[in-house]
Amino acid sequence: MIRKAIIPAAGLGTRFLPATKSIPKEMIPVVDKPAIQYIVEEAAASGIEDVLIITGRNKQTIEDHFDKAYELEDILEKRNKVGELATVRKPAGLCNIHFIRQQEAKGLGHAVLCAKSFVGDEPFAILLGDDLITGSKPCLKQMIDEKERLGGNILATMKVDDCDVDKYGIVDGKRYHERVIQVNEMVEKPALADAPSNQAIIGRYILDSAIFSILEGTEPGKGDEIQLTDAIKKLMDTQNVYAYEFIGKRYDTGNKLGYLKATVEFALNREEFREDFYTYLEELMGETL
Ligand code: UTP
């Protein structure tokens, strides 16, 4: 049973400047919802009861988004704007949401370590805010179901093209069944020639709480940051780590092109925009070709 999830959101978002100079990258909307709300919705739809969002300086708007907005709610109520009121109230009602600050952006591993006392000694989930995932069953729920069957630790993975292996952590190991590998090799951002497979780790993990004591002893690695993957590699010495190829589609909204793709596809999936937006895109393509 996985009840707790953490969402590290203290990164600087340098790939999304200048927007991220003053706006947290997690608050940039995809269509009309901040990216981080999609992530909390996925956690809640997967049965998570408590979410800890790890924030940093200049990220207060994330807390505001998941809080009550008394004045706004009062006005909407008086004007009988029922739909808008429900939209405004939704984020705060998704699950119990807690916050902690990572005082310095010392890497994803360091951010995860900030969740040590929140997590205690139970297995927990990590969801990264850059990865928006669509599909009929939430990605995290798929992983929780796998965890129940396999035990151990579960990393969500997907197949990537050869030209992209150097952007991800790549895993290989013993195939368990169609979608599961028991990981025995993990290489961070390898050159194609050194990549053991095309299975790339994306931003969803279910880990045992033993990861915290390992993180405490993990020295800064690449980019002088404490790397989560370095700690997971050590965890593999004592525990099973499985790579689960999730069913669904993932969008990397942490880079500008990925964000544009997500915006277009999420808009096309919205009933109220689909027809007009599709027609507009068709006309636009006709003009450009
Ligand atoms: P990224 O590598 O995407 O870093 O971190 P970033 O700083 O957010 O973005 P760029 O690369 O500069 O554009 C992966 C995840 O880890 C979190 C980020 O918020 C993101 O969700 N993170 C990273 C932290 O919480 N703290 C850190 O010190 C570093």
Short mmCIF file of C-alpha atoms and ligand atoms in Angstrom, two decimals:
data_model
loop_
_atom_site.label_atom_id
_atom_site.label_comp_id
_atom_site.label_asym_id
_atom_site.label_seq_id
_atom_site.Cartn_x
_atom_site.Cartn_y
_atom_site.Cartn_z
CA MET A 1 0.00 0.00 0.00
CA ILE A 2 1.57 3.30 -1.09
CA ARG A 3 0.01 6.23 0.77
CA LYS A 4 2.64 8.94 0.47
CA ALA A 5 4.11 10.73 -2.51
CA ILE A 6 6.63 13.50 -2.89
CA ILE A 7 6.90 16.01 -5.70
CA PRO A 8 10.31 17.67 -5.90
CA ALA A 9 9.68 21.15 -7.28
CA ALA A 10 12.67 23.14 -6.10
CA GLY A 11 14.69 23.09 -9.32
CA LEU A 12 15.63 26.33 -11.03
CA GLY A 13 14.01 25.51 -14.36
CA THR A 14 16.85 26.96 -16.41
CA ARG A 15 15.60 25.28 -19.59
CA PHE A 16 12.52 27.43 -19.42
CA LEU A 17 13.99 30.90 -19.03
CA PRO A 18 12.96 33.69 -19.11
CA ALA A 19 9.55 32.51 -17.83
CA THR A 20 11.13 30.81 -14.83
CA LYS A 21 12.93 33.96 -13.74
CA SER A 22 9.91 34.82 -11.61
CA ILE A 23 7.36 32.03 -12.22
CA PRO A 24 7.96 28.54 -10.86
CA LYS A 25 8.16 26.18 -13.83
CA GLU A 26 5.57 23.97 -12.11
CA MET A 27 3.04 26.82 -12.26
CA ILE A 28 3.25 27.32 -16.02
CA PRO A 29 -0.15 26.24 -17.31
CA VAL A 30 -0.78 23.55 -19.88
CA VAL A 31 -3.98 24.92 -21.46
CA ASP A 32 -5.49 26.34 -18.26
CA LYS A 33 -4.05 24.28 -15.41
CA PRO A 34 -0.61 24.62 -13.80
CA ALA A 35 1.54 21.61 -14.68
CA ILE A 36 1.85 20.60 -11.02
CA GLN A 37 -1.92 20.24 -10.65
CA TYR A 38 -1.92 17.48 -13.27
CA ILE A 39 0.74 15.72 -11.19
CA VAL A 40 -1.19 16.00 -7.91
CA GLU A 41 -4.31 14.80 -9.74
CA GLU A 42 -2.41 11.73 -10.95
CA ALA A 43 -1.24 11.02 -7.39
CA ALA A 44 -4.75 11.41 -5.97
CA ALA A 45 -6.25 9.22 -8.73
CA SER A 46 -3.68 6.56 -7.82
CA GLY A 47 -4.87 6.42 -4.21
CA ILE A 48 -2.20 8.63 -2.63
CA GLU A 49 -3.45 10.27 0.57
CA ASP A 50 -0.56 12.59 1.46
CA VAL A 51 1.59 14.57 -0.94
CA LEU A 52 4.69 16.51 0.07
CA ILE A 53 5.72 19.20 -2.39
CA ILE A 54 9.36 20.20 -2.04
CA THR A 55 9.64 23.85 -2.96
CA GLY A 56 12.30 26.51 -2.80
CA ARG A 57 12.58 30.28 -2.75
CA ASN A 58 10.26 32.14 -5.18
CA LYS A 59 7.86 29.21 -5.28
CA GLN A 60 5.12 30.59 -2.97
CA THR A 61 2.56 30.56 -5.75
CA ILE A 62 2.60 26.75 -5.63
CA GLU A 63 1.43 26.88 -2.01
CA ASP A 64 -1.21 29.48 -2.86
CA HIS A 65 -2.54 27.31 -5.67
CA PHE A 66 -3.24 24.43 -3.29
CA ASP A 67 -4.67 26.67 -0.58
CA LYS A 68 -8.11 28.21 -0.12
CA ALA A 69 -8.64 31.51 -1.94
CA TYR A 70 -11.16 33.08 0.46
CA GLU A 71 -11.74 36.37 -1.33
CA LEU A 72 -12.05 34.86 -4.78
CA GLU A 73 -14.26 32.02 -3.55
CA ASP A 74 -16.51 34.50 -1.76
CA ILE A 75 -16.96 36.63 -4.88
CA LEU A 76 -17.62 33.61 -7.09
CA GLU A 77 -20.13 32.30 -4.56
CA LYS A 78 -22.00 35.62 -4.43
CA ARG A 79 -22.08 35.77 -8.23
CA ASN A 80 -23.31 32.18 -8.34
CA LYS A 81 -20.42 31.11 -10.59
CA VAL A 82 -20.77 27.46 -9.64
CA GLY A 83 -18.41 25.98 -12.24
CA GLU A 84 -15.61 28.47 -11.60
CA LEU A 85 -15.98 28.00 -7.85
CA ALA A 86 -15.54 24.24 -8.18
CA THR A 87 -12.46 24.81 -10.36
CA VAL A 88 -10.91 27.14 -7.81
CA ARG A 89 -11.62 24.76 -4.93
CA LYS A 90 -10.48 21.59 -6.65
CA PRO A 91 -6.69 21.74 -6.04
CA ALA A 92 -7.02 22.07 -2.25
CA GLY A 93 -9.43 19.14 -2.09
CA LEU A 94 -7.41 16.58 -4.06
CA CYS A 95 -5.58 15.10 -1.05
CA ASN A 96 -3.60 16.26 2.00
CA ILE A 97 -0.90 18.52 0.65
CA HIS A 98 2.19 19.42 2.67
CA PHE A 99 5.16 21.62 1.85
CA ILE A 100 8.80 21.77 2.78
CA ARG A 101 11.56 23.95 1.42
CA GLN A 102 14.83 22.72 0.00
CA GLN A 103 17.08 25.58 1.02
CA GLU A 104 19.59 25.16 -1.79
CA ALA A 105 19.07 23.48 -5.15
CA LYS A 106 21.65 20.76 -4.52
CA GLY A 107 20.09 18.21 -6.82
CA LEU A 108 17.14 15.85 -7.07
CA GLY A 109 18.69 13.41 -4.57
CA HIS A 110 19.07 16.22 -2.03
CA ALA A 111 15.47 17.33 -2.64
CA VAL A 112 14.22 13.78 -2.01
CA LEU A 113 16.24 13.64 1.21
CA CYS A 114 14.24 16.66 2.47
CA ALA A 115 11.24 14.28 2.62
CA LYS A 116 12.88 11.85 5.05
CA SER A 117 10.79 12.62 8.14
CA PHE A 118 7.58 13.02 6.12
CA VAL A 119 7.99 9.53 4.66
CA GLY A 120 9.17 7.67 7.78
CA ASP A 121 9.81 4.01 7.08
CA GLU A 122 7.26 3.10 4.45
CA PRO A 123 7.67 2.80 0.67
CA PHE A 124 6.70 5.98 -1.14
CA ALA A 125 6.27 7.47 -4.59
CA ILE A 126 8.16 10.26 -6.32
CA LEU A 127 6.54 12.20 -9.16
CA LEU A 128 8.54 14.75 -11.12
CA GLY A 129 6.61 17.75 -12.30
CA ASP A 130 8.15 17.88 -15.78
CA ASP A 131 6.58 14.63 -16.86
CA LEU A 132 2.92 14.85 -17.71
CA ILE A 133 1.52 11.43 -18.50
CA THR A 134 -1.79 10.62 -20.12
CA GLY A 135 -3.47 7.26 -20.49
CA SER A 136 -6.55 5.37 -19.39
CA LYS A 137 -4.94 4.26 -16.10
CA PRO A 138 -2.75 6.74 -14.18
CA CYS A 139 0.94 5.87 -14.55
CA LEU A 140 1.48 5.86 -10.79
CA LYS A 141 -1.49 3.53 -10.27
CA GLN A 142 0.01 1.09 -12.80
CA MET A 143 3.26 1.19 -10.83
CA ILE A 144 1.51 0.68 -7.49
CA ASP A 145 -0.19 -2.41 -8.92
CA GLU A 146 3.19 -3.72 -10.13
CA LYS A 147 4.70 -3.02 -6.71
CA GLU A 148 1.97 -5.12 -5.12
CA ARG A 149 2.84 -8.01 -7.42
CA LEU A 150 6.63 -7.73 -7.40
CA GLY A 151 7.61 -5.96 -4.19
CA GLY A 152 10.94 -4.12 -4.41
CA ASN A 153 11.36 -0.74 -6.03
CA ILE A 154 9.73 0.32 -9.28
CA LEU A 155 11.04 2.82 -11.83
CA ALA A 156 8.78 3.91 -14.68
CA THR A 157 10.51 3.62 -18.03
CA MET A 158 9.80 4.09 -21.70
CA LYS A 159 11.56 3.17 -24.94
CA VAL A 160 13.37 6.14 -26.49
CA ASP A 161 14.93 6.65 -29.92
CA ASP A 162 18.68 6.13 -30.30
CA CYS A 163 19.23 9.87 -30.66
CA ASP A 164 17.67 10.46 -27.22
CA VAL A 165 19.44 7.91 -24.99
CA ASP A 166 22.00 10.53 -23.92
CA LYS A 167 19.23 12.59 -22.28
CA TYR A 168 18.07 9.93 -19.78
CA GLY A 169 19.11 7.37 -17.21
CA ILE A 170 19.14 4.10 -19.16
CA VAL A 171 18.51 0.69 -17.58
CA ASP A 172 18.96 -2.94 -18.52
CA GLY A 173 18.64 -6.29 -16.79
CA LYS A 174 16.75 -9.54 -16.71
CA ARG A 175 13.37 -9.49 -18.43
CA TYR A 176 10.60 -10.48 -16.05
CA HIS A 177 7.63 -10.14 -18.31
CA GLU A 178 6.62 -8.06 -21.30
CA ARG A 179 6.79 -4.75 -19.45
CA VAL A 180 9.12 -5.49 -16.54
CA ILE A 181 12.90 -5.80 -16.29
CA GLN A 182 14.77 -6.58 -13.09
CA VAL A 183 17.42 -3.90 -13.29
CA ASN A 184 21.08 -4.83 -12.96
CA GLU A 185 22.57 -1.98 -14.98
CA MET A 186 21.86 1.72 -14.85
CA VAL A 187 23.81 4.37 -16.77
CA GLU A 188 23.13 8.09 -16.49
CA LYS A 189 22.91 9.90 -19.84
CA PRO A 190 25.18 7.51 -21.80
CA ALA A 191 26.53 8.04 -25.29
CA LEU A 192 24.64 5.78 -27.70
CA ALA A 193 27.62 3.42 -27.95
CA ASP A 194 27.61 2.90 -24.17
CA ALA A 195 23.83 2.60 -23.73
CA PRO A 196 22.88 -0.92 -22.61
CA SER A 197 19.32 -0.56 -23.97
CA ASN A 198 16.72 1.98 -25.04
CA GLN A 199 14.74 1.84 -21.77
CA ALA A 200 14.84 5.32 -20.25
CA ILE A 201 13.87 6.23 -16.70
CA ILE A 202 11.18 8.91 -16.56
CA GLY A 203 9.84 10.92 -13.65
CA ARG A 204 7.96 8.34 -11.59
CA TYR A 205 9.49 6.14 -8.91
CA ILE A 206 8.33 3.92 -6.06
CA LEU A 207 11.16 3.52 -3.59
CA ASP A 208 11.83 1.91 -0.27
CA SER A 209 12.63 4.27 2.60
CA ALA A 210 16.14 2.71 2.74
CA ILE A 211 16.95 5.23 -0.01
CA PHE A 212 17.23 7.99 2.63
CA SER A 213 20.19 6.55 4.52
CA ILE A 214 21.87 5.91 1.17
CA LEU A 215 21.22 9.50 0.08
CA GLU A 216 22.74 10.75 3.33
CA GLY A 217 25.99 9.10 2.34
CA THR A 218 25.86 10.01 -1.35
CA GLU A 219 28.48 12.50 -2.49
CA PRO A 220 27.58 15.14 -5.09
CA GLY A 221 28.02 13.68 -8.58
CA LYS A 222 27.30 15.11 -12.04
CA GLY A 223 26.84 18.90 -11.99
CA ASP A 224 27.98 18.92 -8.34
CA GLU A 225 24.46 17.79 -7.41
CA ILE A 226 23.36 14.84 -5.27
CA GLN A 227 21.97 12.47 -7.87
CA LEU A 228 18.98 10.24 -7.12
CA THR A 229 20.17 7.69 -9.69
CA ASP A 230 23.51 7.29 -7.85
CA ALA A 231 21.56 6.37 -4.71
CA ILE A 232 19.24 3.98 -6.59
CA LYS A 233 22.31 2.22 -7.98
CA LYS A 234 23.50 1.61 -4.41
CA LEU A 235 20.02 0.47 -3.39
CA MET A 236 20.35 -2.23 -6.07
CA ASP A 237 23.08 -3.87 -3.95
CA THR A 238 20.55 -4.84 -1.31
CA GLN A 239 17.09 -4.66 -2.90
CA ASN A 240 15.34 -5.55 -6.14
CA VAL A 241 14.77 -2.66 -8.51
CA TYR A 242 12.37 -3.17 -11.38
CA ALA A 243 11.89 -1.08 -14.51
CA TYR A 244 8.26 -0.98 -15.55
CA GLU A 245 7.43 0.22 -19.05
CA PHE A 246 4.25 2.15 -18.35
CA ILE A 247 1.25 2.28 -20.68
CA GLY A 248 0.43 5.81 -21.78
CA LYS A 249 2.02 8.86 -23.33
CA ARG A 250 4.55 11.10 -21.61
CA TYR A 251 5.24 14.76 -22.33
CA ASP A 252 8.40 16.46 -21.11
CA THR A 253 7.10 19.90 -20.22
CA GLY A 254 10.45 20.96 -18.71
CA ASN A 255 11.75 21.85 -22.17
CA LYS A 256 10.09 24.31 -24.49
CA LEU A 257 9.36 21.99 -27.41
CA GLY A 258 7.94 19.30 -25.13
CA TYR A 259 5.78 21.93 -23.48
CA LEU A 260 4.43 23.13 -26.85
CA LYS A 261 3.55 19.56 -27.86
CA ALA A 262 1.76 18.98 -24.55
CA THR A 263 -0.20 22.21 -24.90
CA VAL A 264 -1.40 21.36 -28.42
CA GLU A 265 -2.35 17.78 -27.56
CA PHE A 266 -4.00 18.59 -24.25
CA ALA A 267 -6.02 21.32 -26.00
CA LEU A 268 -7.08 18.91 -28.76
CA ASN A 269 -8.25 16.50 -26.06
CA ARG A 270 -10.55 19.07 -24.55
CA GLU A 271 -14.11 18.80 -25.82
CA GLU A 272 -14.68 22.56 -25.73
CA PHE A 273 -11.66 23.35 -27.96
CA ARG A 274 -11.25 20.27 -30.10
CA GLU A 275 -13.18 21.21 -33.20
CA ASP A 276 -12.25 24.88 -33.46
CA PHE A 277 -8.63 24.29 -32.56
CA TYR A 278 -8.31 21.42 -35.02
CA THR A 279 -9.75 23.54 -37.82
CA TYR A 280 -7.41 26.37 -36.88
CA LEU A 281 -4.37 24.06 -36.97
CA GLU A 282 -5.43 22.65 -40.33
CA GLU A 283 -5.78 26.14 -41.78
CA LEU A 284 -2.47 27.17 -40.29
CA MET A 285 -0.69 24.14 -41.76
CA GLY A 286 -2.30 24.87 -45.13
CA GLU A 287 -0.89 28.40 -45.00
CA THR A 288 2.58 27.28 -43.97
CA LEU A 289 2.96 24.46 -46.49
P1 UTP B 1 15.66 19.05 -13.50
O1 UTP B 1 16.89 18.35 -13.89
O2 UTP B 1 14.53 19.11 -14.47
O3 UTP B 1 16.13 20.51 -13.04
O4 UTP B 1 15.18 18.44 -12.13
P2 UTP B 1 15.38 21.88 -13.02
O5 UTP B 1 16.26 22.79 -12.28
O6 UTP B 1 13.99 21.78 -12.51
O7 UTP B 1 15.26 22.31 -14.53
P3 UTP B 1 16.39 22.79 -15.57
O8 UTP B 1 17.09 21.52 -15.99
O9 UTP B 1 17.29 23.76 -14.86
O10 UTP B 1 15.59 23.42 -16.65
C1 UTP B 1 14.32 17.31 -12.06
C2 UTP B 1 13.34 17.52 -10.94
O11 UTP B 1 14.01 17.65 -9.70
C3 UTP B 1 13.64 18.83 -9.05
C4 UTP B 1 13.11 19.74 -10.13
O12 UTP B 1 12.20 20.68 -9.61
C5 UTP B 1 12.50 18.76 -11.12
O13 UTP B 1 11.18 18.41 -10.75
N1 UTP B 1 14.83 19.38 -8.36
C6 UTP B 1 16.01 19.46 -9.01
C7 UTP B 1 14.71 19.80 -7.06
O14 UTP B 1 13.62 19.75 -6.45
N2 UTP B 1 15.82 20.30 -6.43
C8 UTP B 1 17.03 20.38 -7.05
O15 UTP B 1 18.01 20.81 -6.41
C9 UTP B 1 17.12 19.95 -8.37
#
